Amino acid sequence: MFDVEERKNYFMALGRINNRNIKDTIDSISNIDGLIINSYWLKSGSIVMEGYFHHNKLQEFSNIILSQIVQAKNINKILLRPVKSIYANIRNSCQNFKNIVISIKYDEFNNARVAQLLKNTDTIAQLIDNYPVNNKFRIILYSNDDLTKYDGINIISREDGIYTTKIEDDFLAILGKKTFESRISWQYSFIYEKMGRIYASFLIPDYRAREYIDMIIASQMEIKRMDLVTIENYSNINEN
């Protein structure tokens, strides 16, 4: 059974996954280093997961899937295919998105290690997690530089310049907790440095974008720093 709540532009249905095997399957797949789950949805009584990972993680993914099929038999269908570009995926989506970009002064971003890395290398970070775990987010780093000299870096593919690490930032943690409580999630999120500021870009479903702006403002109010974050952009991505 679901609790259904009517909102301004949509209905929200909340329900708990009571099947432990299904939850374990989702957790096992989600915990593969560098794997990003784009979306979950319900279709004909099944939970559909869509995501992507580097081919170096294919064996780990296959082992988890095989284990779950043998033990729980709760996976009905698997489709593996080359990933299109992120831009192509967004353009081909049946859902409209807003791009919300915020910035924070370089020296006020809590994670100095990652801030320094973004400033001193040709690197862009992508958030893996919508919401923080123990105030930390997992991120993927795409770089044209060798990042192994930095602490806390895991290698996904040195050849392709893909790494992972974790970041901790007070503002992002508060924002993540607020959006979790409101069940708002982004489709993609990137972090990068430009001209002495740390930028974070969030691609949000259009019908929830204004709520996300409200969460950004509320997060600043909670830490009593209304001047901490600048909203740099609020624009359509793929309006049909």
PDB file of C-alpha atoms in Angstrom:
ATOM      1  CA  MET A   1       0.000   0.000   0.000  1.00  0.00           C
ATOM      2  CA  PHE A   2       1.104   3.544  -0.739  1.00  0.00           C
ATOM      3  CA  ASP A   3       0.427   6.810   1.036  1.00  0.00           C
ATOM      4  CA  VAL A   4      -0.508   9.243  -1.735  1.00  0.00           C
ATOM      5  CA  GLU A   5      -0.073  12.973  -1.256  1.00  0.00           C
ATOM      6  CA  GLU A   6      -1.272  15.582  -3.733  1.00  0.00           C
ATOM      7  CA  ARG A   7       1.206  18.364  -4.470  1.00  0.00           C
ATOM      8  CA  LYS A   8       0.924  21.440  -6.679  1.00  0.00           C
ATOM      9  CA  ASN A   9       2.093  19.842  -9.928  1.00  0.00           C
ATOM     10  CA  TYR A  10       2.145  16.127  -9.145  1.00  0.00           C
ATOM     11  CA  PHE A  11       1.160  13.302  -6.812  1.00  0.00           C
ATOM     12  CA  MET A  12       3.669  11.682  -4.458  1.00  0.00           C
ATOM     13  CA  ALA A  13       3.253   8.057  -3.420  1.00  0.00           C
ATOM     14  CA  LEU A  14       5.386   6.723  -0.564  1.00  0.00           C
ATOM     15  CA  GLY A  15       5.761   3.051   0.248  1.00  0.00           C
ATOM     16  CA  ARG A  16       8.279   0.810   1.981  1.00  0.00           C
ATOM     17  CA  ILE A  17      10.126  -2.068   0.303  1.00  0.00           C
ATOM     18  CA  ASN A  18       9.397  -4.943   2.664  1.00  0.00           C
ATOM     19  CA  ASN A  19      11.101  -7.659   0.619  1.00  0.00           C
ATOM     20  CA  ARG A  20      14.586  -7.945   2.126  1.00  0.00           C
ATOM     21  CA  ASN A  21      16.000  -9.715  -0.934  1.00  0.00           C
ATOM     22  CA  ILE A  22      14.951  -6.880  -3.233  1.00  0.00           C
ATOM     23  CA  LYS A  23      16.463  -4.296  -0.895  1.00  0.00           C
ATOM     24  CA  ASP A  24      19.715  -6.283  -0.684  1.00  0.00           C
ATOM     25  CA  THR A  25      19.857  -6.478  -4.486  1.00  0.00           C
ATOM     26  CA  ILE A  26      19.407  -2.713  -4.856  1.00  0.00           C
ATOM     27  CA  ASP A  27      21.997  -2.002  -2.148  1.00  0.00           C
ATOM     28  CA  SER A  28      24.549  -4.411  -3.643  1.00  0.00           C
ATOM     29  CA  ILE A  29      24.282  -2.881  -7.109  1.00  0.00           C
ATOM     30  CA  SER A  30      24.284   0.689  -5.772  1.00  0.00           C
ATOM     31  CA  ASN A  31      27.478   0.036  -3.793  1.00  0.00           C
ATOM     32  CA  ILE A  32      29.579  -0.865  -6.846  1.00  0.00           C
ATOM     33  CA  ASP A  33      32.319   1.761  -6.899  1.00  0.00           C
ATOM     34  CA  GLY A  34      31.646   4.296  -9.647  1.00  0.00           C
ATOM     35  CA  LEU A  35      28.203   2.985 -10.583  1.00  0.00           C
ATOM     36  CA  ILE A  36      25.539   5.674 -10.910  1.00  0.00           C
ATOM     37  CA  ILE A  37      21.822   4.905 -10.746  1.00  0.00           C
ATOM     38  CA  ASN A  38      20.006   7.429 -12.927  1.00  0.00           C
ATOM     39  CA  SER A  39      16.500   6.517 -11.932  1.00  0.00           C
ATOM     40  CA  TYR A  40      14.125   4.038 -10.367  1.00  0.00           C
ATOM     41  CA  TRP A  41      10.521   3.566 -11.362  1.00  0.00           C
ATOM     42  CA  LEU A  42       7.674   1.081 -11.059  1.00  0.00           C
ATOM     43  CA  LYS A  43       6.344  -0.764 -14.095  1.00  0.00           C
ATOM     44  CA  SER A  44       3.818  -3.612 -14.076  1.00  0.00           C
ATOM     45  CA  GLY A  45       4.605  -4.459 -10.475  1.00  0.00           C
ATOM     46  CA  SER A  46       8.387  -4.452 -10.939  1.00  0.00           C
ATOM     47  CA  ILE A  47      11.066  -2.008  -9.804  1.00  0.00           C
ATOM     48  CA  VAL A  48      13.117  -0.813 -12.768  1.00  0.00           C
ATOM     49  CA  MET A  49      16.644   0.521 -12.189  1.00  0.00           C
ATOM     50  CA  GLU A  50      18.569   2.421 -14.839  1.00  0.00           C
ATOM     51  CA  GLY A  51      22.209   3.336 -14.427  1.00  0.00           C
ATOM     52  CA  TYR A  52      25.695   3.098 -15.861  1.00  0.00           C
ATOM     53  CA  PHE A  53      29.240   2.084 -14.911  1.00  0.00           C
ATOM     54  CA  HIS A  54      32.700   1.704 -16.451  1.00  0.00           C
ATOM     55  CA  HIS A  55      33.341  -1.604 -18.217  1.00  0.00           C
ATOM     56  CA  ASN A  56      36.116  -2.337 -15.689  1.00  0.00           C
ATOM     57  CA  LYS A  57      33.309  -3.001 -13.201  1.00  0.00           C
ATOM     58  CA  LEU A  58      31.437  -5.444 -15.438  1.00  0.00           C
ATOM     59  CA  GLN A  59      32.768  -8.549 -13.664  1.00  0.00           C
ATOM     60  CA  GLU A  60      31.801  -7.197 -10.240  1.00  0.00           C
ATOM     61  CA  PHE A  61      28.351  -6.312 -11.566  1.00  0.00           C
ATOM     62  CA  SER A  62      27.966  -9.770 -13.131  1.00  0.00           C
ATOM     63  CA  ASN A  63      28.966 -11.512  -9.892  1.00  0.00           C
ATOM     64  CA  ILE A  64      26.346  -9.592  -7.914  1.00  0.00           C
ATOM     65  CA  ILE A  65      23.632 -10.262 -10.481  1.00  0.00           C
ATOM     66  CA  LEU A  66      24.479 -13.979 -10.646  1.00  0.00           C
ATOM     67  CA  SER A  67      24.456 -14.246  -6.862  1.00  0.00           C
ATOM     68  CA  GLN A  68      21.068 -12.550  -6.614  1.00  0.00           C
ATOM     69  CA  ILE A  69      19.577 -14.682  -9.389  1.00  0.00           C
ATOM     70  CA  VAL A  70      20.738 -17.897  -7.725  1.00  0.00           C
ATOM     71  CA  GLN A  71      19.748 -16.924  -4.182  1.00  0.00           C
ATOM     72  CA  ALA A  72      16.689 -14.722  -4.540  1.00  0.00           C
ATOM     73  CA  LYS A  73      15.472 -15.083  -8.133  1.00  0.00           C
ATOM     74  CA  ASN A  74      14.070 -11.560  -8.039  1.00  0.00           C
ATOM     75  CA  ILE A  75      15.691 -10.174 -11.207  1.00  0.00           C
ATOM     76  CA  ASN A  76      13.438 -10.495 -14.240  1.00  0.00           C
ATOM     77  CA  LYS A  77      15.415  -8.791 -16.997  1.00  0.00           C
ATOM     78  CA  ILE A  78      18.858  -7.256 -17.554  1.00  0.00           C
ATOM     79  CA  LEU A  79      19.763  -5.014 -20.477  1.00  0.00           C
ATOM     80  CA  LEU A  80      23.407  -3.995 -20.989  1.00  0.00           C
ATOM     81  CA  ARG A  81      24.303  -1.584 -23.770  1.00  0.00           C
ATOM     82  CA  PRO A  82      26.836   1.166 -24.506  1.00  0.00           C
ATOM     83  CA  VAL A  83      25.942   4.433 -22.807  1.00  0.00           C
ATOM     84  CA  LYS A  84      25.050   7.420 -24.928  1.00  0.00           C
ATOM     85  CA  SER A  85      26.383  10.799 -23.931  1.00  0.00           C
ATOM     86  CA  ILE A  86      24.742  12.443 -20.939  1.00  0.00           C
ATOM     87  CA  TYR A  87      23.524  15.247 -23.186  1.00  0.00           C
ATOM     88  CA  ALA A  88      21.927  12.742 -25.590  1.00  0.00           C
ATOM     89  CA  ASN A  89      20.184  10.970 -22.712  1.00  0.00           C
ATOM     90  CA  ILE A  90      18.736  14.242 -21.475  1.00  0.00           C
ATOM     91  CA  ARG A  91      17.661  15.404 -24.930  1.00  0.00           C
ATOM     92  CA  ASN A  92      15.927  12.077 -25.595  1.00  0.00           C
ATOM     93  CA  SER A  93      14.150  11.980 -22.251  1.00  0.00           C
ATOM     94  CA  CYS A  94      10.378  12.334 -22.171  1.00  0.00           C
ATOM     95  CA  GLN A  95      10.813  14.495 -19.067  1.00  0.00           C
ATOM     96  CA  ASN A  96      11.785  18.171 -19.062  1.00  0.00           C
ATOM     97  CA  PHE A  97      14.690  19.317 -16.893  1.00  0.00           C
ATOM     98  CA  LYS A  98      15.966  22.519 -15.377  1.00  0.00           C
ATOM     99  CA  ASN A  99      19.682  23.161 -14.914  1.00  0.00           C
ATOM    100  CA  ILE A 100      20.299  24.813 -11.543  1.00  0.00           C
ATOM    101  CA  VAL A 101      23.854  26.047 -10.991  1.00  0.00           C
ATOM    102  CA  ILE A 102      25.119  27.389  -7.673  1.00  0.00           C
ATOM    103  CA  SER A 103      28.568  28.569  -6.638  1.00  0.00           C
ATOM    104  CA  ILE A 104      30.503  28.880  -3.383  1.00  0.00           C
ATOM    105  CA  LYS A 105      33.728  30.788  -2.770  1.00  0.00           C
ATOM    106  CA  TYR A 106      36.716  28.482  -3.114  1.00  0.00           C
ATOM    107  CA  ASP A 107      37.956  28.988   0.452  1.00  0.00           C
ATOM    108  CA  GLU A 108      34.470  28.437   1.921  1.00  0.00           C
ATOM    109  CA  PHE A 109      34.016  25.010   0.358  1.00  0.00           C
ATOM    110  CA  ASN A 110      34.651  22.672   3.304  1.00  0.00           C
ATOM    111  CA  ASN A 111      36.518  19.963   1.442  1.00  0.00           C
ATOM    112  CA  ALA A 112      39.905  21.589   0.815  1.00  0.00           C
ATOM    113  CA  ARG A 113      41.386  18.395  -0.654  1.00  0.00           C
ATOM    114  CA  VAL A 114      38.820  18.145  -3.448  1.00  0.00           C
ATOM    115  CA  ALA A 115      38.699  21.921  -3.960  1.00  0.00           C
ATOM    116  CA  GLN A 116      42.468  21.956  -4.479  1.00  0.00           C
ATOM    117  CA  LEU A 117      42.249  18.988  -6.832  1.00  0.00           C
ATOM    118  CA  LEU A 118      39.577  20.679  -8.956  1.00  0.00           C
ATOM    119  CA  LYS A 119      41.549  23.927  -9.063  1.00  0.00           C
ATOM    120  CA  ASN A 120      44.948  22.453  -9.912  1.00  0.00           C
ATOM    121  CA  THR A 121      43.970  19.743 -12.396  1.00  0.00           C
ATOM    122  CA  ASP A 122      41.816  19.380 -15.500  1.00  0.00           C
ATOM    123  CA  THR A 123      39.052  17.587 -13.614  1.00  0.00           C
ATOM    124  CA  ILE A 124      35.295  17.629 -13.191  1.00  0.00           C
ATOM    125  CA  ALA A 125      33.447  15.747 -10.447  1.00  0.00           C
ATOM    126  CA  GLN A 126      30.091  14.018 -10.683  1.00  0.00           C
ATOM    127  CA  LEU A 127      28.031  13.257  -7.597  1.00  0.00           C
ATOM    128  CA  ILE A 128      27.053   9.605  -7.269  1.00  0.00           C
ATOM    129  CA  ASP A 129      24.737  10.044  -4.297  1.00  0.00           C
ATOM    130  CA  ASN A 130      21.660  12.242  -4.176  1.00  0.00           C
ATOM    131  CA  TYR A 131      21.839  12.232  -0.402  1.00  0.00           C
ATOM    132  CA  PRO A 132      24.778  12.167   2.040  1.00  0.00           C
ATOM    133  CA  VAL A 133      25.733   9.114   4.077  1.00  0.00           C
ATOM    134  CA  ASN A 134      27.378  10.181   7.346  1.00  0.00           C
ATOM    135  CA  ASN A 135      27.549  13.700   5.848  1.00  0.00           C
ATOM    136  CA  LYS A 136      29.641  12.444   2.919  1.00  0.00           C
ATOM    137  CA  PHE A 137      28.904  12.088  -0.783  1.00  0.00           C
ATOM    138  CA  ARG A 138      30.584   9.668  -3.161  1.00  0.00           C
ATOM    139  CA  ILE A 139      31.837  11.315  -6.348  1.00  0.00           C
ATOM    140  CA  ILE A 140      33.354  10.275  -9.671  1.00  0.00           C
ATOM    141  CA  LEU A 141      36.292  12.311 -10.955  1.00  0.00           C
ATOM    142  CA  TYR A 142      36.840  12.606 -14.710  1.00  0.00           C
ATOM    143  CA  SER A 143      40.330  13.950 -15.318  1.00  0.00           C
ATOM    144  CA  ASN A 144      43.003  14.473 -17.946  1.00  0.00           C
ATOM    145  CA  ASP A 145      45.587  14.368 -15.145  1.00  0.00           C
ATOM    146  CA  ASP A 146      46.923  11.584 -12.944  1.00  0.00           C
ATOM    147  CA  LEU A 147      45.074  11.945  -9.631  1.00  0.00           C
ATOM    148  CA  THR A 148      46.798   9.133  -7.755  1.00  0.00           C
ATOM    149  CA  LYS A 149      49.069  11.618  -5.958  1.00  0.00           C
ATOM    150  CA  TYR A 150      46.038  12.878  -4.025  1.00  0.00           C
ATOM    151  CA  ASP A 151      44.925  11.120  -0.844  1.00  0.00           C
ATOM    152  CA  GLY A 152      41.745   9.065  -0.747  1.00  0.00           C
ATOM    153  CA  ILE A 153      41.517   8.464  -4.494  1.00  0.00           C
ATOM    154  CA  ASN A 154      40.290   5.139  -5.904  1.00  0.00           C
ATOM    155  CA  ILE A 155      41.134   4.222  -9.491  1.00  0.00           C
ATOM    156  CA  ILE A 156      38.314   3.087 -11.763  1.00  0.00           C
ATOM    157  CA  SER A 157      40.320   3.422 -14.986  1.00  0.00           C
ATOM    158  CA  ARG A 158      43.699   5.143 -15.127  1.00  0.00           C
ATOM    159  CA  GLU A 159      43.628   4.827 -18.923  1.00  0.00           C
ATOM    160  CA  ASP A 160      40.307   6.681 -19.203  1.00  0.00           C
ATOM    161  CA  GLY A 161      41.052   9.077 -16.342  1.00  0.00           C
ATOM    162  CA  ILE A 162      38.194   7.964 -14.084  1.00  0.00           C
ATOM    163  CA  TYR A 163      38.528   7.922 -10.296  1.00  0.00           C
ATOM    164  CA  THR A 164      36.288   8.007  -7.232  1.00  0.00           C
ATOM    165  CA  THR A 165      36.515   9.561  -3.784  1.00  0.00           C
ATOM    166  CA  LYS A 166      34.277  11.056  -1.094  1.00  0.00           C
ATOM    167  CA  ILE A 167      33.599  14.673  -0.219  1.00  0.00           C
ATOM    168  CA  GLU A 168      32.171  16.369   2.827  1.00  0.00           C
ATOM    169  CA  ASP A 169      30.711  19.873   2.766  1.00  0.00           C
ATOM    170  CA  ASP A 170      28.351  21.383   5.339  1.00  0.00           C
ATOM    171  CA  PHE A 171      26.113  23.178   2.861  1.00  0.00           C
ATOM    172  CA  LEU A 172      25.797  20.236   0.455  1.00  0.00           C
ATOM    173  CA  ALA A 173      25.076  17.913   3.389  1.00  0.00           C
ATOM    174  CA  ILE A 174      22.254  20.134   4.673  1.00  0.00           C
ATOM    175  CA  LEU A 175      20.852  20.543   1.160  1.00  0.00           C
ATOM    176  CA  GLY A 176      21.023  16.786   0.599  1.00  0.00           C
ATOM    177  CA  LYS A 177      19.176  16.041   3.831  1.00  0.00           C
ATOM    178  CA  LYS A 178      16.439  18.553   3.023  1.00  0.00           C
ATOM    179  CA  THR A 179      15.930  17.219  -0.484  1.00  0.00           C
ATOM    180  CA  PHE A 180      15.847  13.672   0.900  1.00  0.00           C
ATOM    181  CA  GLU A 181      13.064  14.632   3.296  1.00  0.00           C
ATOM    182  CA  SER A 182      11.130  16.104   0.363  1.00  0.00           C
ATOM    183  CA  ARG A 183      12.034  13.185  -1.946  1.00  0.00           C
ATOM    184  CA  ILE A 184      13.633  15.444  -4.557  1.00  0.00           C
ATOM    185  CA  SER A 185      16.430  13.916  -6.599  1.00  0.00           C
ATOM    186  CA  TRP A 186      18.545  15.215  -9.446  1.00  0.00           C
ATOM    187  CA  GLN A 187      19.195  13.339 -12.678  1.00  0.00           C
ATOM    188  CA  TYR A 188      22.833  14.444 -12.918  1.00  0.00           C
ATOM    189  CA  SER A 189      25.016  16.670 -10.757  1.00  0.00           C
ATOM    190  CA  PHE A 190      28.520  17.998 -11.458  1.00  0.00           C
ATOM    191  CA  ILE A 191      31.047  19.980  -9.411  1.00  0.00           C
ATOM    192  CA  TYR A 192      33.890  22.022 -10.881  1.00  0.00           C
ATOM    193  CA  GLU A 193      36.126  25.016 -10.149  1.00  0.00           C
ATOM    194  CA  LYS A 194      36.159  28.247 -12.137  1.00  0.00           C
ATOM    195  CA  MET A 195      37.726  31.622 -11.354  1.00  0.00           C
ATOM    196  CA  GLY A 196      38.095  31.046  -7.632  1.00  0.00           C
ATOM    197  CA  ARG A 197      34.669  29.535  -6.999  1.00  0.00           C
ATOM    198  CA  ILE A 198      33.350  25.996  -6.680  1.00  0.00           C
ATOM    199  CA  TYR A 199      30.328  25.413  -8.913  1.00  0.00           C
ATOM    200  CA  ALA A 200      27.691  22.715  -8.507  1.00  0.00           C
ATOM    201  CA  SER A 201      25.241  21.979 -11.302  1.00  0.00           C
ATOM    202  CA  PHE A 202      22.016  20.054 -10.636  1.00  0.00           C
ATOM    203  CA  LEU A 203      19.709  18.749 -13.361  1.00  0.00           C
ATOM    204  CA  ILE A 204      16.277  18.626 -11.754  1.00  0.00           C
ATOM    205  CA  PRO A 205      12.941  17.492 -13.213  1.00  0.00           C
ATOM    206  CA  ASP A 206      11.170  20.665 -14.302  1.00  0.00           C
ATOM    207  CA  TYR A 207       8.095  20.140 -12.137  1.00  0.00           C
ATOM    208  CA  ARG A 208      10.218  20.076  -8.956  1.00  0.00           C
ATOM    209  CA  ALA A 209      12.850  22.682  -9.816  1.00  0.00           C
ATOM    210  CA  ARG A 210      11.234  25.540  -7.890  1.00  0.00           C
ATOM    211  CA  GLU A 211      11.117  23.339  -4.801  1.00  0.00           C
ATOM    212  CA  TYR A 212      14.840  22.710  -5.189  1.00  0.00           C
ATOM    213  CA  ILE A 213      15.517  26.449  -5.269  1.00  0.00           C
ATOM    214  CA  ASP A 214      13.491  26.755  -2.055  1.00  0.00           C
ATOM    215  CA  MET A 215      15.667  24.029  -0.492  1.00  0.00           C
ATOM    216  CA  ILE A 216      18.841  25.905  -1.461  1.00  0.00           C
ATOM    217  CA  ILE A 217      17.548  29.052   0.240  1.00  0.00           C
ATOM    218  CA  ALA A 218      16.362  27.094   3.297  1.00  0.00           C
ATOM    219  CA  SER A 219      19.789  25.449   3.614  1.00  0.00           C
ATOM    220  CA  GLN A 220      21.474  28.854   3.683  1.00  0.00           C
ATOM    221  CA  MET A 221      19.011  30.020   6.325  1.00  0.00           C
ATOM    222  CA  GLU A 222      19.779  26.977   8.474  1.00  0.00           C
ATOM    223  CA  ILE A 223      23.492  27.747   8.574  1.00  0.00           C
ATOM    224  CA  LYS A 224      22.709  31.480   8.859  1.00  0.00           C
ATOM    225  CA  ARG A 225      24.768  32.397   5.800  1.00  0.00           C
ATOM    226  CA  MET A 226      22.513  33.913   3.154  1.00  0.00           C
ATOM    227  CA  ASP A 227      25.608  35.169   1.326  1.00  0.00           C
ATOM    228  CA  LEU A 228      27.299  31.753   1.133  1.00  0.00           C
ATOM    229  CA  VAL A 229      25.764  30.502  -2.111  1.00  0.00           C
ATOM    230  CA  THR A 230      25.128  32.325  -5.368  1.00  0.00           C
ATOM    231  CA  ILE A 231      22.496  30.951  -7.748  1.00  0.00           C
ATOM    232  CA  GLU A 232      24.279  31.303 -11.078  1.00  0.00           C
ATOM    233  CA  ASN A 233      21.808  29.716 -13.468  1.00  0.00           C
ATOM    234  CA  TYR A 234      18.230  28.469 -13.703  1.00  0.00           C
ATOM    235  CA  SER A 235      17.408  27.388 -17.235  1.00  0.00           C
ATOM    236  CA  ASN A 236      15.664  24.801 -19.383  1.00  0.00           C
ATOM    237  CA  ILE A 237      17.680  21.880 -20.735  1.00  0.00           C
ATOM    238  CA  ASN A 238      15.409  19.909 -23.030  1.00  0.00           C
ATOM    239  CA  GLU A 239      12.011  21.577 -23.025  1.00  0.00           C
ATOM    240  CA  ASN A 240       9.768  19.810 -25.529  1.00  0.00           C
TER     241      ASN A 240
END
